[in-house]
Amino acid sequence: MNFDLAWFQSRYDKEGPGGTGSDYINCPLNKEEYDAFIAAVLAGDKTDFKEWETNTPYFEGCLPIEVMASRGVETLRFGPMKPVGLDDPRTGRWPYAVVQLRQDNKLGTLYNIVGFQTKLKYAEQVRIFRMIPGLENAEFARLGGLHRNTFLNSPRVLDSQLRLKADPRLRFAGQVTGVEGYVESTAIGLLAGRFLAAESLGSRLSRRRSRPHSVRC
Ligand SMILES: Cc1cc2nc3c(=O)[nH]c(=O)nc-3n(C[C@H](O)[C@H](O)[C@H](O)COP(=O)(O)OP(=O)(O)OC[C@H]3O[C@@H](n4cnc5c(N)ncnc54)[C@H](O)[C@@H]3O)c2cc1C
């Protein structure tokens, strides 16, 4: 990392969960650097989809950078590269665009680039990401890729206790039911376990109604 250009700061100095207010490394881009970066991302060599995945839609909340760039030059600057709340110590102002990195291991030797999903080929990632000011000499420990989730059409094939309608001895939990994420997958696992425990005990999980809050004005 070239800290002549990059600096540590969280957006608006906000302390996120477990954060200190300066949890990100910020690499600033001026307009020329940003335009050149977008052009390189658009022109860069991408990996091809396999025939069986060409019709798989992207998850809009987590788009590859080249897909965002293809929607408009400004899209990344209003997405993962937005500069708001980040004061470049060299100018005291928000830069034109920013690439943020967050610490990835306890030792502080690995950082990931925030929001940079990509289908660019590996050699292209190294070449293009080194165009980012501050990352000219970065070493890349792991390069980006896309993953595809396959899941059940749960409302159709599962009952209200996560059992397979076609064979109720089978229960499903986690991401394969159609949720995504650590918390969501764990929550569905907990539910499946509780459904199973209740069934084994010959009872049903009761749905507890939450009491309406009284509001004092
Ligand atoms: C690159 C990447 C980054 C992610 N980042 C985040 C993130 O930042 N935050 C977040 O919340 N979520 C993130 N996720 C999503 C999150 O990892 C998953 O939603 C979650 O781990 C799913 O948990 P799970 O237990 O349902 O499934 P999994 O963790 O996939 O567990 C399924 C297990 O079943 C095993 N298995 C499969 N087939 C068989 C078989 N036939 N016999 C025995 N075992 C089998 C597998 O080996 C695996 O261990 C990310 C996912 C990926 C791929």
XYZ file of C-alpha atoms and ligand atoms in Angstrom:
270
model
C 0.000 0.000 0.000
C 1.227 3.431 -0.864
C 0.252 5.582 2.112
C 1.552 8.696 0.405
C -1.789 8.497 -1.437
C -4.044 6.214 0.650
C -5.311 6.885 4.166
C -7.279 5.196 6.934
C -10.803 6.498 7.591
C -14.347 5.169 7.928
C -17.026 7.046 6.008
C -18.028 10.104 8.085
C -15.664 8.666 10.761
C -18.493 6.379 11.832
C -17.588 3.587 14.234
C -19.349 0.537 12.843
C -19.783 -2.650 14.925
C -16.348 -3.463 16.383
C -14.881 -0.509 14.496
C -12.778 2.473 15.500
C -13.879 5.125 13.012
C -10.872 4.519 10.783
C -11.400 0.946 9.646
C -10.943 1.370 5.913
C -8.016 2.183 3.694
C -9.132 4.709 1.095
C -7.554 5.049 -2.328
C -8.583 8.317 -4.015
C -9.129 8.721 -7.765
C -9.398 12.003 -9.635
C -11.651 12.291 -12.700
C -8.960 11.271 -15.202
C -7.939 8.269 -13.095
C -11.571 7.274 -12.575
C -12.446 7.530 -16.279
C -9.357 5.501 -17.208
C -10.242 2.881 -14.602
C -13.834 2.556 -15.859
C -12.609 2.266 -19.457
C -10.150 -0.481 -18.437
C -12.827 -2.382 -16.513
C -15.164 -2.221 -19.513
C -12.481 -3.275 -22.004
C -10.871 -5.917 -19.769
C -11.061 -9.609 -20.620
C -13.868 -11.386 -18.710
C -14.392 -15.077 -18.049
C -17.257 -16.607 -20.014
C -20.351 -18.071 -18.463
C -20.855 -21.784 -18.954
C -23.759 -22.645 -21.205
C -25.890 -23.773 -18.225
C -25.475 -20.506 -16.359
C -25.956 -17.953 -19.131
C -29.563 -17.320 -18.108
C -28.854 -16.975 -14.384
C -29.780 -13.432 -13.340
C -27.401 -11.351 -11.210
C -28.329 -10.499 -7.644
C -28.909 -6.744 -7.917
C -27.528 -6.093 -4.425
C -24.117 -7.499 -5.302
C -23.333 -6.770 -8.953
C -19.913 -7.247 -10.567
C -18.097 -3.947 -11.121
C -18.050 -4.416 -14.911
C -21.854 -4.819 -14.947
C -22.241 -1.631 -12.899
C -19.773 0.188 -15.180
C -21.701 -0.963 -18.255
C -24.842 0.718 -16.883
C -23.183 4.131 -16.940
C -19.855 5.838 -16.293
C -21.144 7.312 -13.037
C -22.689 4.142 -11.618
C -19.629 2.984 -9.650
C -19.041 6.506 -8.361
C -22.510 6.355 -6.805
C -21.975 2.745 -5.690
C -18.952 1.052 -4.135
C -16.622 3.860 -5.306
C -18.602 6.726 -3.795
C -16.360 9.297 -2.102
C -18.834 10.924 0.308
C -17.696 11.352 3.898
C -14.049 10.610 3.097
C -11.633 13.528 3.494
C -8.413 13.166 1.558
C -5.733 14.409 4.000
C -3.780 15.900 1.101
C -6.646 18.211 0.087
C -9.057 18.151 3.036
C -11.822 17.419 0.516
C -13.760 14.415 -0.733
C -12.041 12.966 -3.793
C -13.798 12.350 -7.129
C -14.055 8.627 -6.393
C -12.649 6.199 -3.829
C -11.767 2.526 -3.606
C -12.071 1.217 -0.056
C -10.239 -1.724 1.479
C -11.060 -3.471 4.735
C -8.757 -5.577 6.888
C -9.268 -9.289 6.201
C -7.015 -11.042 8.744
C -6.062 -10.344 12.343
C -2.426 -9.831 11.448
C -3.320 -6.950 9.133
C -1.459 -8.417 6.169
C -4.563 -8.971 4.019
C -7.154 -6.431 2.921
C -10.169 -6.949 0.688
C -11.489 -4.433 -1.799
C -14.992 -3.535 -0.710
C -17.800 -4.238 -3.190
C -15.523 -5.431 -5.991
C -17.176 -8.605 -7.285
C -15.891 -9.265 -10.787
C -15.734 -11.684 -13.664
C -12.532 -10.106 -15.025
C -9.850 -12.676 -15.771
C -7.205 -12.981 -13.051
C -4.345 -11.360 -15.005
C -6.693 -8.505 -15.936
C -7.661 -7.990 -12.299
C -4.006 -7.600 -11.307
C -3.306 -5.229 -14.204
C -6.440 -3.094 -13.783
C -6.543 -2.970 -9.963
C -2.918 -1.758 -9.949
C -4.221 1.327 -11.788
C -5.905 2.322 -8.501
C -3.776 5.042 -6.852
C -2.135 3.497 -3.784
C -2.320 -0.058 -5.144
C 0.398 0.291 -7.819
C 2.574 -2.230 -5.997
C -0.114 -4.270 -4.241
C 0.315 -8.030 -4.107
C -2.875 -9.977 -4.696
C -3.300 -12.968 -2.373
C -6.664 -13.986 -3.806
C -8.482 -12.724 -6.851
C -12.198 -12.193 -7.307
C -14.779 -14.504 -8.766
C -18.521 -14.929 -8.927
C -20.531 -17.628 -7.241
C -23.942 -18.883 -8.159
C -26.509 -20.041 -5.612
C -28.793 -22.978 -6.354
C -31.801 -23.317 -4.077
C -35.169 -24.964 -3.691
C -38.436 -23.311 -4.589
C -39.264 -23.618 -0.886
C -42.806 -22.191 -0.853
C -43.731 -24.847 -3.413
C -41.801 -27.927 -2.278
C -41.503 -27.452 1.513
C -44.253 -27.370 4.130
C -44.530 -24.808 6.938
C -42.065 -26.828 9.049
C -39.373 -26.989 6.381
C -40.201 -30.637 5.486
C -40.135 -31.808 1.904
C -43.789 -32.200 0.926
C -42.918 -35.150 -1.297
C -41.101 -36.938 1.566
C -41.669 -35.324 4.992
C -38.854 -37.356 6.582
C -36.515 -34.855 4.956
C -36.083 -31.398 6.395
C -34.110 -28.579 4.806
C -32.148 -25.821 6.496
C -29.799 -23.028 5.513
C -29.092 -21.424 2.199
C -30.506 -24.280 0.120
C -33.960 -23.138 1.284
C -33.482 -19.860 -0.580
C -32.108 -17.519 2.091
C -28.632 -16.076 1.806
C -26.065 -14.995 4.364
C -24.541 -16.224 7.600
C -27.278 -14.959 9.913
C -30.146 -15.985 7.648
C -28.758 -19.482 7.040
C -28.093 -19.998 10.746
C -31.577 -18.774 11.637
C -33.221 -21.260 9.276
C -30.971 -23.992 10.725
C -32.164 -23.097 14.219
C -35.783 -23.146 13.070
C -35.364 -26.542 11.387
C -33.816 -27.903 14.576
C -36.632 -26.555 16.718
C -39.268 -27.946 14.355
C -37.583 -31.347 14.538
C -37.281 -31.227 18.347
C -40.930 -30.264 18.687
C -41.994 -33.056 16.345
C -39.906 -35.595 18.300
C -41.553 -34.431 21.531
C -44.980 -34.733 19.952
C -45.673 -31.007 20.267
C -45.863 -28.077 17.933
C -43.921 -24.868 18.043
C -46.358 -22.259 19.168
C -46.432 -18.914 17.501
C -46.088 -16.328 20.216
C -47.917 -13.111 19.500
C -45.926 -10.027 20.286
C -47.804 -7.528 22.386
C -48.388 -4.174 20.746
C -46.180 -1.483 22.200
C -47.900 1.320 23.984
C -46.650 4.637 22.801
C -46.319 7.599 25.089
C -46.366 10.980 23.464
C -17.404 -15.851 -1.582
C -18.566 -15.748 -0.626
C -18.652 -14.670 0.238
C -19.719 -14.578 1.123
N -19.746 -13.502 1.970
C -20.737 -13.400 2.869
C -20.764 -12.334 3.798
O -19.880 -11.473 3.831
N -21.798 -12.268 4.675
C -22.798 -13.213 4.699
O -23.695 -13.104 5.531
N -22.798 -14.237 3.829
C -21.797 -14.364 2.907
N -21.788 -15.404 2.032
C -22.914 -16.362 2.051
C -22.752 -17.379 3.183
O -21.446 -17.935 3.119
C -23.782 -18.485 3.009
O -25.084 -17.902 2.886
C -23.788 -19.435 4.208
O -22.485 -19.887 4.494
C -24.671 -20.623 3.918
O -24.634 -21.493 5.026
P -25.223 -22.938 4.968
O -24.836 -23.617 6.235
O -26.667 -22.900 4.607
O -24.504 -23.620 3.696
P -22.955 -23.950 3.476
O -22.080 -23.072 4.332
O -22.764 -23.969 1.992
O -22.841 -25.410 4.068
C -23.288 -26.539 3.354
C -22.362 -27.690 3.750
O -22.875 -28.903 3.220
C -21.797 -29.658 2.719
N -22.324 -30.621 1.751
C -22.773 -30.381 0.499
N -23.194 -31.511 -0.078
C -23.016 -32.495 0.833
C -23.279 -33.879 0.828
N -23.814 -34.497 -0.212
N -22.961 -34.577 1.940
C -22.439 -33.958 3.030
N -22.178 -32.651 3.091
C -22.468 -31.918 1.999
C -20.851 -28.638 2.133
O -19.558 -29.165 2.011
C -20.945 -27.530 3.172
O -20.003 -27.683 4.211
C -20.736 -15.558 1.135
C -20.649 -16.639 0.272
C -19.584 -16.745 -0.596
C -19.496 -17.960 -1.522
